[in-house]
mmCIF file of C-alpha atoms in Angstrom:
data_model
loop_
_atom_site.group_PDB
_atom_site.id
_atom_site.type_symbol
_atom_site.label_atom_id
_atom_site.label_comp_id
_atom_site.label_asym_id
_atom_site.label_seq_id
_atom_site.Cartn_x
_atom_site.Cartn_y
_atom_site.Cartn_z
ATOM 1 C CA MET A 65 44.920 17.043 -10.634
ATOM 2 C CA LYS A 66 42.571 18.346 -8.000
ATOM 3 C CA ARG A 67 39.983 19.265 -10.632
ATOM 4 C CA LYS A 68 40.218 15.801 -12.179
ATOM 5 C CA SER A 69 39.754 14.134 -8.814
ATOM 6 C CA ARG A 70 36.735 16.292 -8.019
ATOM 7 C CA SER A 71 35.174 15.546 -11.414
ATOM 8 C CA PHE A 72 35.673 11.824 -10.836
ATOM 9 C CA PHE A 73 34.045 12.103 -7.420
ATOM 10 C CA ASN A 74 31.022 13.886 -8.876
ATOM 11 C CA MET A 75 30.594 11.266 -11.592
ATOM 12 C CA GLN A 76 30.950 8.501 -9.001
ATOM 13 C CA PHE A 77 28.325 10.179 -6.795
ATOM 14 C CA ILE A 78 25.878 10.546 -9.691
ATOM 15 C CA THR A 79 26.399 6.954 -10.864
ATOM 16 C CA ALA A 80 25.873 5.538 -7.372
ATOM 17 C CA SER A 81 22.798 7.740 -6.881
ATOM 18 C CA ILE A 82 21.201 6.607 -10.141
ATOM 19 C CA SER A 83 21.907 2.933 -9.374
ATOM 20 C CA THR A 84 20.442 3.309 -5.906
ATOM 21 C CA MET A 85 17.452 5.253 -7.274
ATOM 22 C CA LEU A 86 16.563 2.416 -9.677
ATOM 23 C CA VAL A 87 16.561 -0.085 -6.812
ATOM 24 C CA LEU A 88 14.485 2.237 -4.608
ATOM 25 C CA LEU A 89 12.068 2.721 -7.492
ATOM 26 C CA LEU A 90 11.383 -1.012 -7.625
ATOM 27 C CA LEU A 91 10.967 -1.154 -3.870
ATOM 28 C CA GLY A 92 8.616 1.834 -3.975
ATOM 29 C CA LEU A 93 6.485 0.103 -6.597
ATOM 30 C CA VAL A 94 6.078 -2.932 -4.335
ATOM 31 C CA VAL A 95 5.089 -0.670 -1.403
ATOM 32 C CA PHE A 96 2.663 1.104 -3.759
ATOM 33 C CA PHE A 97 1.029 -2.160 -4.857
ATOM 34 C CA VAL A 98 0.777 -3.469 -1.283
ATOM 35 C CA LEU A 99 -0.943 -0.293 -0.078
ATOM 36 C CA THR A 100 -3.274 0.006 -3.066
ATOM 37 C CA ALA A 101 -4.164 -3.700 -2.812
ATOM 38 C CA ASN A 102 -5.166 -3.114 0.806
ATOM 39 C CA ASN A 103 -7.308 -0.109 -0.188
ATOM 40 C CA LEU A 104 -8.826 -2.110 -3.024
ATOM 41 C CA SER A 105 -9.751 -4.932 -0.648
ATOM 42 C CA VAL A 106 -11.433 -2.415 1.673
ATOM 43 C CA TYR A 107 -13.273 -0.831 -1.261
ATOM 44 C CA VAL A 108 -14.529 -4.179 -2.589
ATOM 45 C CA ARG A 109 -15.657 -5.430 0.818
ATOM 46 C CA GLU A 110 -17.454 -2.188 1.628
ATOM 47 C CA ASN A 111 -19.383 -2.342 -1.648
ATOM 48 C CA ILE A 112 -20.870 -5.784 -1.072
ATOM 49 C CA ALA A 113 -24.502 -5.039 -0.160
ATOM 50 C CA VAL A 114 -26.606 -6.873 2.412
ATOM 51 C CA SER A 115 -30.324 -6.619 1.576
ATOM 52 C CA VAL A 116 -32.769 -6.523 4.499
ATOM 53 C CA GLN A 117 -36.335 -7.297 3.362
ATOM 54 C CA LEU A 118 -38.988 -5.501 5.440
ATOM 55 C CA SER A 119 -42.528 -6.513 6.291
ATOM 56 C CA ASP A 120 -45.416 -4.631 4.649
ATOM 57 C CA ASP A 121 -46.841 -4.136 8.146
ATOM 58 C CA MET A 122 -43.946 -1.867 9.096
ATOM 59 C CA PRO A 123 -44.886 1.808 8.615
ATOM 60 C CA GLU A 124 -42.428 3.973 6.686
ATOM 61 C CA ARG A 125 -41.888 6.177 9.732
ATOM 62 C CA ASP A 126 -40.734 3.127 11.718
ATOM 63 C CA ILE A 127 -38.565 2.035 8.781
ATOM 64 C CA LEU A 128 -36.738 5.363 8.754
ATOM 65 C CA GLN A 129 -36.212 5.180 12.518
ATOM 66 C CA TYR A 130 -34.891 1.643 12.162
ATOM 67 C CA GLN A 131 -32.553 2.811 9.358
ATOM 68 C CA LYS A 132 -31.247 5.540 11.658
ATOM 69 C CA ARG A 133 -30.474 2.955 14.356
ATOM 70 C CA LEU A 134 -28.717 0.772 11.793
ATOM 71 C CA ASN A 135 -26.490 3.672 10.749
ATOM 72 C CA GLU A 136 -25.262 3.900 14.336
ATOM 73 C CA ALA A 137 -24.228 0.228 14.435
ATOM 74 C CA PRO A 138 -20.438 -0.320 14.378
ATOM 75 C CA TYR A 139 -20.608 -2.786 11.489
ATOM 76 C CA VAL A 140 -22.535 -0.449 9.169
ATOM 77 C CA LYS A 141 -20.789 1.921 6.761
ATOM 78 C CA GLU A 142 -23.951 3.246 5.124
ATOM 79 C CA THR A 143 -27.539 2.231 4.373
ATOM 80 C CA THR A 144 -29.982 2.883 1.547
ATOM 81 C CA TYR A 145 -33.771 2.675 1.937
ATOM 82 C CA ILE A 146 -35.625 1.249 -1.070
ATOM 83 C CA SER A 147 -39.396 1.697 -0.862
ATOM 84 C CA LYS A 148 -41.955 -0.655 -2.447
ATOM 85 C CA VAL A 149 -42.614 1.869 -5.210
ATOM 86 C CA GLN A 150 -38.904 2.307 -5.959
ATOM 87 C CA ALA A 151 -38.361 -1.463 -5.955
ATOM 88 C CA LEU A 152 -41.197 -1.909 -8.452
ATOM 89 C CA ARG A 153 -39.846 0.854 -10.673
ATOM 90 C CA GLU A 154 -36.329 -0.632 -10.687
ATOM 91 C CA GLN A 155 -37.596 -4.107 -11.515
ATOM 92 C CA THR A 156 -39.850 -2.745 -14.266
ATOM 93 C CA GLU A 157 -36.859 -1.009 -15.863
ATOM 94 C CA ALA A 158 -34.738 -4.155 -15.533
ATOM 95 C CA MET A 159 -37.400 -6.546 -16.890
ATOM 96 C CA GLY A 160 -38.917 -4.214 -19.458
ATOM 97 C CA THR A 161 -42.419 -4.913 -18.175
ATOM 98 C CA ASP A 162 -44.477 -4.026 -15.096
ATOM 99 C CA PRO A 163 -45.125 -7.112 -12.898
ATOM 100 C CA ALA A 164 -47.968 -5.275 -11.108
ATOM 101 C CA GLU A 165 -50.027 -5.269 -14.330
ATOM 102 C CA PHE A 166 -50.117 -9.084 -14.363
ATOM 103 C CA ILE A 167 -50.367 -9.751 -10.632
ATOM 104 C CA GLY A 168 -52.705 -6.901 -9.758
ATOM 105 C CA HIS A 169 -50.554 -5.542 -6.933
ATOM 106 C CA ASN A 170 -46.971 -4.584 -6.131
ATOM 107 C CA PRO A 171 -45.247 -7.887 -5.281
ATOM 108 C CA PHE A 172 -42.079 -6.334 -3.880
ATOM 109 C CA ASN A 173 -41.216 -5.485 -0.303
ATOM 110 C CA ALA A 174 -39.501 -2.398 0.961
ATOM 111 C CA SER A 175 -35.899 -3.055 1.881
ATOM 112 C CA ILE A 176 -32.781 -1.516 3.336
ATOM 113 C CA GLU A 177 -29.440 -2.155 1.672
ATOM 114 C CA ILE A 178 -26.539 -2.215 4.102
ATOM 115 C CA LYS A 179 -22.912 -1.708 3.141
ATOM 116 C CA LEU A 180 -20.680 -3.095 5.857
ATOM 117 C CA ASN A 181 -17.408 -1.783 7.189
ATOM 118 C CA SER A 182 -14.640 -3.895 5.662
ATOM 119 C CA ALA A 183 -13.644 -5.503 8.974
ATOM 120 C CA TYR A 184 -17.132 -7.093 9.209
ATOM 121 C CA ALA A 185 -17.370 -8.253 5.573
ATOM 122 C CA ASN A 186 -16.608 -11.905 6.277
ATOM 123 C CA SER A 187 -18.647 -15.042 6.875
ATOM 124 C CA ASP A 188 -18.269 -15.143 10.675
ATOM 125 C CA SER A 189 -19.319 -11.537 11.193
ATOM 126 C CA ILE A 190 -22.147 -11.777 8.657
ATOM 127 C CA GLN A 191 -23.635 -14.719 10.549
ATOM 128 C CA TRP A 192 -24.103 -12.896 13.846
ATOM 129 C CA ILE A 193 -25.159 -9.722 12.038
ATOM 130 C CA GLN A 194 -27.842 -11.721 10.263
ATOM 131 C CA ASP A 195 -29.020 -13.233 13.551
ATOM 132 C CA GLU A 196 -29.180 -9.773 15.119
ATOM 133 C CA LEU A 197 -31.176 -8.346 12.214
ATOM 134 C CA LEU A 198 -33.630 -11.271 12.137
ATOM 135 C CA SER A 199 -34.355 -10.773 15.838
ATOM 136 C CA ASN A 200 -36.600 -7.903 14.686
ATOM 137 C CA LYS A 201 -40.004 -9.385 13.838
ATOM 138 C CA ASN A 202 -40.492 -6.907 10.984
ATOM 139 C CA ILE A 203 -37.471 -8.319 9.111
ATOM 140 C CA LEU A 204 -38.572 -11.006 6.666
ATOM 141 C CA GLU A 205 -35.165 -12.112 5.426
ATOM 142 C CA VAL A 206 -31.571 -11.040 5.040
ATOM 143 C CA ASN A 207 -29.881 -11.646 1.683
ATOM 144 C CA TYR A 208 -26.197 -11.319 0.885
ATOM 145 C CA PRO A 209 -23.884 -12.825 -1.778
ATOM 146 C CA GLN A 210 -22.196 -15.487 0.364
ATOM 147 C CA GLU A 211 -20.200 -17.085 -2.454
ATOM 148 C CA LEU A 212 -19.036 -13.726 -3.808
ATOM 149 C CA MET A 213 -17.938 -12.564 -0.355
ATOM 150 C CA ASP A 214 -16.015 -15.791 0.326
ATOM 151 C CA SER A 215 -14.400 -15.644 -3.119
ATOM 152 C CA VAL A 216 -13.369 -11.999 -2.685
ATOM 153 C CA ASN A 217 -11.870 -12.615 0.770
ATOM 154 C CA ARG A 218 -10.057 -15.731 -0.417
ATOM 155 C CA ASN A 219 -8.554 -14.042 -3.492
ATOM 156 C CA LEU A 220 -7.595 -10.880 -1.609
ATOM 157 C CA ARG A 221 -5.872 -13.000 1.048
ATOM 158 C CA LYS A 222 -3.822 -14.768 -1.639
ATOM 159 C CA ILE A 223 -2.887 -11.489 -3.318
ATOM 160 C CA SER A 224 -1.822 -9.977 0.011
ATOM 161 C CA LEU A 225 0.417 -12.944 0.821
ATOM 162 C CA VAL A 226 2.033 -12.811 -2.638
ATOM 163 C CA LEU A 227 2.685 -9.069 -2.361
ATOM 164 C CA LEU A 228 4.099 -9.344 1.151
ATOM 165 C CA GLY A 229 6.376 -12.187 0.056
ATOM 166 C CA LEU A 230 7.482 -10.149 -2.941
ATOM 167 C CA ALA A 231 8.142 -7.146 -0.706
ATOM 168 C CA GLY A 232 10.328 -9.240 1.609
ATOM 169 C CA LEU A 233 12.251 -10.784 -1.292
ATOM 170 C CA LEU A 234 12.775 -7.442 -2.998
ATOM 171 C CA THR A 235 14.001 -5.921 0.256
ATOM 172 C CA LEU A 236 16.767 -8.524 0.431
ATOM 173 C CA ILE A 237 17.622 -8.062 -3.251
ATOM 174 C CA SER A 238 17.640 -4.282 -2.802
ATOM 175 C CA PHE A 239 20.017 -4.590 0.117
ATOM 176 C CA ALA A 240 22.368 -6.770 -1.928
ATOM 177 C CA LEU A 241 22.322 -4.486 -4.993
ATOM 178 C CA ILE A 242 22.797 -1.264 -3.051
ATOM 179 C CA ASN A 243 25.485 -2.895 -0.929
ATOM 180 C CA ASN A 244 27.406 -3.908 -4.065
ATOM 181 C CA THR A 245 27.086 -0.405 -5.528
ATOM 182 C CA ILE A 246 28.398 1.265 -2.381
ATOM 183 C CA ARG A 247 31.084 -1.344 -1.915
ATOM 184 C CA LEU A 248 32.436 -0.576 -5.390
ATOM 185 C CA THR A 249 32.575 3.152 -4.651
ATOM 186 C CA ILE A 250 34.535 2.510 -1.444
ATOM 187 C CA TYR A 251 36.698 -0.165 -3.110
ATOM 188 C CA SER A 252 38.199 2.477 -5.401
ATOM 189 C CA LYS A 253 39.404 4.336 -2.304
ATOM 190 C CA ARG A 254 40.862 1.327 -0.458
ATOM 191 C CA PHE A 255 44.476 2.483 -0.827
ATOM 192 C CA LEU A 256 43.552 5.964 0.384
ATOM 193 C CA ILE A 257 41.922 4.367 3.429
ATOM 194 C CA HIS A 258 45.069 2.343 4.116
ATOM 195 C CA THR A 259 47.280 5.438 3.742
ATOM 196 C CA MET A 260 45.147 7.361 6.249
ATOM 197 C CA LYS A 261 45.512 4.467 8.687
ATOM 198 C CA LEU A 262 49.309 4.587 8.273
ATOM 199 C CA VAL A 263 49.462 8.280 9.170
ATOM 200 C CA GLY A 264 47.512 7.648 12.354
ATOM 201 C CA ALA A 265 43.967 8.659 11.433
ATOM 202 C CA SER A 266 41.326 7.089 13.675
ATOM 203 C CA TRP A 267 38.698 4.756 12.247
ATOM 204 C CA SER A 268 35.919 7.200 13.063
ATOM 205 C CA PHE A 269 37.772 9.997 11.236
ATOM 206 C CA ILE A 270 38.251 7.809 8.143
ATOM 207 C CA ARG A 271 34.707 6.482 8.277
ATOM 208 C CA ARG A 272 32.941 9.853 8.647
ATOM 209 C CA PRO A 273 33.271 11.257 5.065
ATOM 210 C CA PHE A 274 32.257 7.923 3.515
ATOM 211 C CA LEU A 275 29.179 7.722 5.702
ATOM 212 C CA TRP A 276 28.149 11.304 4.897
ATOM 213 C CA GLN A 277 28.724 10.767 1.187
ATOM 214 C CA ASN A 278 26.497 7.701 1.165
ATOM 215 C CA ILE A 279 23.848 9.336 3.324
ATOM 216 C CA TRP A 280 23.623 12.032 0.652
ATOM 217 C CA ILE A 281 23.536 9.371 -2.056
ATOM 218 C CA GLY A 282 20.577 7.787 -0.234
ATOM 219 C CA ILE A 283 18.803 11.148 0.132
ATOM 220 C CA PHE A 284 19.369 12.142 -3.497
ATOM 221 C CA ALA A 285 18.351 8.704 -4.832
ATOM 222 C CA ALA A 286 15.230 8.629 -2.625
ATOM 223 C CA ILE A 287 14.155 12.102 -3.801
ATOM 224 C CA LEU A 288 14.509 11.039 -7.431
ATOM 225 C CA ALA A 289 12.610 7.779 -6.839
ATOM 226 C CA ASP A 290 9.860 9.596 -4.907
ATOM 227 C CA ALA A 291 9.495 12.165 -7.692
ATOM 228 C CA LEU A 292 9.055 9.410 -10.295
ATOM 229 C CA LEU A 293 6.614 7.435 -8.127
ATOM 230 C CA THR A 294 4.559 10.532 -7.322
ATOM 231 C CA GLY A 295 4.463 11.435 -11.014
ATOM 232 C CA MET A 296 3.296 7.906 -11.834
ATOM 233 C CA SER A 297 0.510 8.134 -9.224
ATOM 234 C CA TYR A 298 -0.587 11.542 -10.544
ATOM 235 C CA PHE A 299 -0.643 10.240 -14.120
ATOM 236 C CA LEU A 300 -2.758 7.215 -13.147
ATOM 237 C CA ILE A 301 -5.280 9.382 -11.299
ATOM 238 C CA ARG A 302 -5.472 11.852 -14.188
ATOM 239 C CA TYR A 303 -5.996 8.983 -16.604
ATOM 240 C CA GLU A 304 -8.643 7.302 -14.426
ATOM 241 C CA PRO A 305 -10.072 9.576 -11.664
ATOM 242 C CA ASP A 306 -11.900 6.650 -10.030
ATOM 243 C CA LEU A 307 -8.505 5.284 -8.939
ATOM 244 C CA LEU A 308 -8.468 8.013 -6.290
ATOM 245 C CA THR A 309 -10.424 5.594 -4.104
ATOM 246 C CA VAL A 310 -7.380 3.291 -3.917
ATOM 247 C CA ILE A 311 -4.490 5.672 -4.737
ATOM 248 C CA THR A 312 -5.147 8.023 -1.856
ATOM 249 C CA PRO A 313 -2.866 10.857 -0.641
ATOM 250 C CA THR A 314 -2.084 8.651 2.362
ATOM 251 C CA VAL A 315 -0.801 5.893 0.052
ATOM 252 C CA VAL A 316 1.488 8.356 -1.755
ATOM 253 C CA LEU A 317 2.796 9.817 1.514
ATOM 254 C CA ILE A 318 3.510 6.403 3.055
ATOM 255 C CA MET A 319 5.153 5.193 -0.149
ATOM 256 C CA ASN A 320 7.368 8.283 -0.370
ATOM 257 C CA GLY A 321 8.229 8.092 3.324
ATOM 258 C CA ALA A 322 9.103 4.392 3.106
ATOM 259 C CA VAL A 323 11.354 4.932 0.087
ATOM 260 C CA PHE A 324 13.121 7.901 1.705
ATOM 261 C CA ILE A 325 13.687 6.183 5.055
ATOM 262 C CA PHE A 326 14.781 2.912 3.435
ATOM 263 C CA GLY A 327 17.096 4.769 1.048
ATOM 264 C CA VAL A 328 18.896 6.632 3.833
ATOM 265 C CA ILE A 329 19.082 3.671 6.219
ATOM 266 C CA ILE A 330 20.221 1.115 3.630
ATOM 267 C CA THR A 331 22.960 3.342 2.150
ATOM 268 C CA THR A 332 24.252 4.262 5.613
ATOM 269 C CA LEU A 333 24.237 0.650 6.790
ATOM 270 C CA CYS A 334 25.922 -0.649 3.622
ATOM 271 C CA ALA A 335 28.563 2.079 3.833
ATOM 272 C CA TRP A 336 29.234 1.229 7.483
ATOM 273 C CA ILE A 337 29.665 -2.464 6.688
ATOM 274 C CA SER A 338 31.881 -1.863 3.654
ATOM 275 C CA ILE A 339 34.175 0.752 5.211
ATOM 276 C CA ASN A 340 34.699 -1.395 8.301
ATOM 277 C CA LYS A 341 35.641 -4.307 6.066
ATOM 278 C CA PHE A 342 38.364 -2.274 4.352
ATOM 279 C CA LEU A 343 39.532 -0.792 7.660
ATOM 280 C CA ARG A 344 40.208 -4.300 8.996
ATOM 281 C CA MET A 345 42.254 -5.352 5.958
ATOM 282 C CA LYS A 346 46.014 -5.668 5.993
ATOM 283 C CA ALA A 347 48.084 -4.018 3.257
ATOM 284 C CA GLY A 348 48.680 -7.292 1.399
ATOM 285 C CA GLU A 349 44.955 -8.114 1.254
ATOM 286 C CA LEU A 350 44.174 -4.938 -0.722
ATOM 287 C CA TYR A 351 45.740 -6.436 -3.864
ATOM 288 C CA TYR A 352 43.793 -9.726 -3.832
ATOM 289 C CA MET A 353 40.119 -8.779 -4.071
#
C-alpha cells in the first residue's frame, strides 16, 4: 500500500511538473521575444547612418581631428571617414562608369558617416545634432533618412506595445493554468487534510509539505523549460550566427532567470492559496466541489 501511494505521488509530481513546464515555456518565449525585439530595435537604430558632407577646403588632417572629436560625443556610436577618392571609387562601382571622365574632376566631397547611439536615433535628437554639426563652417550639409528613421521608430514602438500586452496577458493565463494544475493535485488530498485537522495538526504543519512539494515542482519545471529555451537559442544562433547581435548571452540569462523565478513564485503562491482554501472548508463542503 505504501509503495502504491509513493508511486502515485511520483506520477502526480511528474504530471504537475510537465504541465507547469509547458506554461513556463510559453512565458519564456514571450520574455525571449520582448528582449530580442528590444535588441533588434537598438541594432536597427544604431545602423542608420548620418552623412556629414565636408568642404573641400578642409585639410585631411583637420578632418581626422574633427572625426576624433565626434567619436567622443555622447550621441556617437562610431564614425567612418570617406575620402573624395573613396567616394569616387564607390560611385564608379555602383554606376558602372567614372563620373570624373565626363566632368573633368572629382565631383564628390569627403564625408564622415556617423552611426548614432540608439537613444539619439529619433527626430528630436537628430534635429539638435544636425544644428550642432552645421555650426562648423566646414560642414556643407547633413543627410539622414528621416522617413526611414520615423518609420522604424513607429513600427518598433507598435511591436513593443503588442509584446508587452501579450506578456501581461500570458502572465495572467499562466497564473490561472498553473493554479488549476496545483489545485487539482491538492484536491486529491482534501480528505487527508481534513483528517489531519481532526487530529489537531496546526495549519502551518499541514501546509508545509504541500508548499515544499510545489516549490520543487516549480524548480523542476523551470529547469526543464530553461533547458528547452536555451537549446532553442543555441540552435537559432548555430543556424544563423548573425542572430548573436540580438540573441545575446544577457538575453538568455535574463530569460532563464525570469522563468525560474516566476516558476518558483507562482507555484508557491498557487499552493498557498489552494491549501488555505481547503483548510477553511468544513467536512460537508469536501463532497460538493
